[in-house]
Amino acid sequence: MEAKQTLFLELIDQHKGILHKIAKMYMDNSEDQNDLIQEIVLQLWKSFDRFEGNAQFSTWMYRVSLNTALTFFKKEKKKTDRHTFLENIDQVDEVDSGEKETQLELFYKAVHELNKVEKALIFLFLEGQSHKEIGSNLGISEGNARVKLNRTKEKIQIIIKKYGYEF
């Protein structure tokens, strides 16, 4: 049992970036992000026995994490519907930090206006996954993933332009 826990904690630590990115995509404040991360880790632990190693741990982790985020997001939306500005933005280099920070703020603000599937598409795309991998993780075809992703990118651009930022 102890070896299983150690392995689990090591794998979570190696891939903790996935947790933080998903939390930031689905929740707009740090408290909710932390709650979501805890819920994801709990669900990963509960289903760890079912991880057979047929796929990479990170691939399995994406799937469980996104499913948990989608469920958690539904619960949170029922509690309250809020669109607050992001409190914690990714740290950027000192050079051009003002412009980069503005771009990140607008990007995350736009992402918060997307629906749950669109958020998952953008997250997986930003993680460098192929259309085939995105489709597999979301249970849709590669072609459908490509079309939905392109539409989502266009939607983000429209939302950002709505805030007065031109590309």
Short mmCIF file of C-alpha atoms in Angstrom, two decimals:
data_model
loop_
_atom_site.label_atom_id
_atom_site.label_comp_id
_atom_site.label_asym_id
_atom_site.label_seq_id
_atom_site.Cartn_x
_atom_site.Cartn_y
_atom_site.Cartn_z
CA MET A 1 0.00 0.00 0.00
CA GLU A 2 2.75 2.43 0.91
CA ALA A 3 4.56 1.81 -2.40
CA LYS A 4 1.34 2.59 -4.27
CA GLN A 5 0.94 5.87 -2.39
CA THR A 6 4.56 6.82 -3.02
CA LEU A 7 4.25 6.08 -6.74
CA PHE A 8 1.00 8.07 -6.94
CA LEU A 9 2.50 11.10 -5.17
CA GLU A 10 5.60 10.99 -7.39
CA LEU A 11 3.48 10.89 -10.54
CA ILE A 12 1.25 13.72 -9.31
CA ASP A 13 4.33 15.80 -8.49
CA GLN A 14 5.83 15.16 -11.94
CA HIS A 15 2.64 16.27 -13.66
CA LYS A 16 1.34 18.94 -11.24
CA GLY A 17 1.45 21.52 -14.03
CA ILE A 18 -1.56 19.78 -15.59
CA LEU A 19 -3.53 20.34 -12.39
CA HIS A 20 -2.72 24.03 -12.18
CA LYS A 21 -3.43 24.69 -15.86
CA ILE A 22 -6.80 22.97 -15.75
CA ALA A 23 -7.74 24.77 -12.55
CA LYS A 24 -6.82 28.13 -14.08
CA MET A 25 -8.84 27.37 -17.22
CA TYR A 26 -12.00 26.46 -15.32
CA MET A 27 -11.90 28.66 -12.21
CA ASP A 28 -11.32 32.38 -12.04
CA ASN A 29 -10.04 32.81 -8.48
CA SER A 30 -7.32 31.10 -6.50
CA GLU A 31 -9.63 29.69 -3.83
CA ASP A 32 -11.81 27.91 -6.40
CA GLN A 33 -8.69 26.79 -8.28
CA ASN A 34 -7.30 25.19 -5.12
CA ASP A 35 -10.64 23.49 -4.43
CA LEU A 36 -10.68 22.09 -7.95
CA ILE A 37 -7.09 20.83 -7.66
CA GLN A 38 -7.99 19.02 -4.44
CA GLU A 39 -11.04 17.46 -6.08
CA ILE A 40 -8.98 16.35 -9.10
CA VAL A 41 -6.29 14.76 -6.90
CA LEU A 42 -9.01 12.97 -4.91
CA GLN A 43 -10.59 11.60 -8.09
CA LEU A 44 -7.18 10.59 -9.45
CA TRP A 45 -6.46 8.70 -6.24
CA LYS A 46 -9.88 7.01 -6.24
CA SER A 47 -9.35 5.79 -9.80
CA PHE A 48 -5.61 5.09 -9.58
CA ASP A 49 -6.22 1.33 -9.24
CA ARG A 50 -7.89 1.41 -12.67
CA PHE A 51 -4.86 3.01 -14.34
CA GLU A 52 -3.51 0.07 -16.30
CA GLY A 53 -0.50 1.73 -17.88
CA ASN A 54 -1.75 1.20 -21.44
CA ALA A 55 -1.37 4.93 -22.01
CA GLN A 56 1.04 7.42 -20.50
CA PHE A 57 0.16 8.55 -17.00
CA SER A 58 -0.17 12.14 -18.22
CA THR A 59 -2.74 11.11 -20.86
CA TRP A 60 -4.80 9.27 -18.25
CA MET A 61 -4.40 12.21 -15.88
CA TYR A 62 -5.71 14.64 -18.54
CA ARG A 63 -8.82 12.58 -19.02
CA VAL A 64 -9.63 12.15 -15.32
CA SER A 65 -8.74 15.79 -14.58
CA LEU A 66 -10.87 17.21 -17.38
CA ASN A 67 -13.84 15.02 -16.48
CA THR A 68 -13.51 16.11 -12.85
CA ALA A 69 -13.20 19.77 -13.87
CA LEU A 70 -16.32 19.53 -16.03
CA THR A 71 -18.32 18.01 -13.16
CA PHE A 72 -16.90 20.45 -10.62
CA PHE A 73 -17.56 23.38 -12.96
CA LYS A 74 -21.23 22.41 -13.23
CA LYS A 75 -21.51 22.38 -9.43
CA GLU A 76 -19.80 25.76 -9.13
CA LYS A 77 -21.99 27.32 -11.83
CA LYS A 78 -25.07 26.30 -9.84
CA LYS A 79 -23.71 28.06 -6.75
CA THR A 80 -23.02 31.36 -8.45
CA ASP A 81 -22.48 32.85 -11.86
CA ARG A 82 -19.58 35.23 -11.74
CA HIS A 83 -17.17 36.66 -14.24
CA THR A 84 -14.53 38.33 -12.11
CA PHE A 85 -11.21 39.44 -13.45
CA LEU A 86 -8.34 37.03 -12.87
CA GLU A 87 -6.43 37.61 -9.66
CA ASN A 88 -3.40 35.47 -10.39
CA ILE A 89 -1.83 35.75 -13.83
CA ASP A 90 1.10 33.63 -14.99
CA GLN A 91 4.43 35.24 -14.19
CA VAL A 92 6.07 36.76 -17.26
CA ASP A 93 9.57 38.02 -18.03
CA GLU A 94 10.45 41.59 -17.06
CA VAL A 95 10.96 42.51 -20.74
CA ASP A 96 7.64 43.62 -22.21
CA SER A 97 5.93 42.30 -19.09
CA GLY A 98 3.18 44.93 -19.27
CA GLU A 99 2.14 43.91 -22.78
CA LYS A 100 2.46 40.20 -22.07
CA GLU A 101 0.52 40.56 -18.85
CA THR A 102 -2.26 42.41 -20.67
CA GLN A 103 -2.37 39.69 -23.32
CA LEU A 104 -2.52 36.95 -20.67
CA GLU A 105 -5.26 38.76 -18.76
CA LEU A 106 -7.33 39.12 -21.91
CA PHE A 107 -6.69 35.53 -22.93
CA TYR A 108 -7.79 34.10 -19.57
CA LYS A 109 -10.73 36.49 -19.42
CA ALA A 110 -11.80 35.24 -22.86
CA VAL A 111 -11.28 31.60 -21.86
CA HIS A 112 -13.63 32.09 -18.91
CA GLU A 113 -16.36 32.99 -21.40
CA LEU A 114 -15.99 29.68 -23.26
CA ASN A 115 -18.15 26.67 -22.54
CA LYS A 116 -16.67 23.63 -20.79
CA VAL A 117 -15.85 21.70 -23.98
CA GLU A 118 -14.21 24.72 -25.59
CA LYS A 119 -12.05 25.19 -22.48
CA ALA A 120 -10.95 21.57 -22.67
CA LEU A 121 -10.12 21.94 -26.37
CA ILE A 122 -7.98 25.02 -25.76
CA PHE A 123 -6.26 23.45 -22.77
CA LEU A 124 -5.30 20.31 -24.68
CA PHE A 125 -4.17 22.41 -27.65
CA LEU A 126 -1.97 24.55 -25.40
CA GLU A 127 -0.52 21.36 -23.97
CA GLY A 128 0.70 20.52 -27.47
CA GLN A 129 -1.64 17.64 -28.14
CA SER A 130 -2.44 16.68 -31.71
CA HIS A 131 -5.97 16.77 -33.10
CA LYS A 132 -6.02 12.99 -32.81
CA GLU A 133 -4.98 13.11 -29.13
CA ILE A 134 -7.48 15.87 -28.40
CA GLY A 135 -10.24 13.85 -30.04
CA SER A 136 -9.25 10.76 -28.09
CA ASN A 137 -9.20 12.62 -24.77
CA LEU A 138 -12.60 14.18 -25.41
CA GLY A 139 -14.22 11.15 -27.00
CA ILE A 140 -14.71 12.76 -30.42
CA SER A 141 -13.22 12.14 -33.85
CA GLU A 142 -9.97 13.75 -34.99
CA GLY A 143 -11.84 15.75 -37.64
CA ASN A 144 -14.43 16.92 -35.15
CA ALA A 145 -11.63 17.98 -32.78
CA ARG A 146 -9.99 20.00 -35.57
CA VAL A 147 -13.22 21.78 -36.50
CA LYS A 148 -14.22 22.50 -32.89
CA LEU A 149 -10.72 23.75 -32.07
CA ASN A 150 -10.66 26.13 -35.04
CA ARG A 151 -14.07 27.49 -34.12
CA THR A 152 -12.96 27.92 -30.51
CA LYS A 153 -9.81 29.81 -31.55
CA GLU A 154 -11.96 32.14 -33.67
CA LYS A 155 -14.34 32.62 -30.76
CA ILE A 156 -11.45 33.60 -28.46
CA GLN A 157 -10.27 36.17 -30.99
CA ILE A 158 -13.76 37.64 -31.23
CA ILE A 159 -14.07 37.84 -27.44
CA ILE A 160 -10.67 39.50 -27.10
CA LYS A 161 -11.53 42.02 -29.85
CA LYS A 162 -14.74 42.76 -27.91
CA TYR A 163 -12.46 43.97 -25.10
CA GLY A 164 -10.78 46.37 -27.51
CA TYR A 165 -7.53 44.49 -28.16
CA GLU A 166 -6.45 44.10 -31.78
CA PHE A 167 -4.05 41.41 -33.00
#
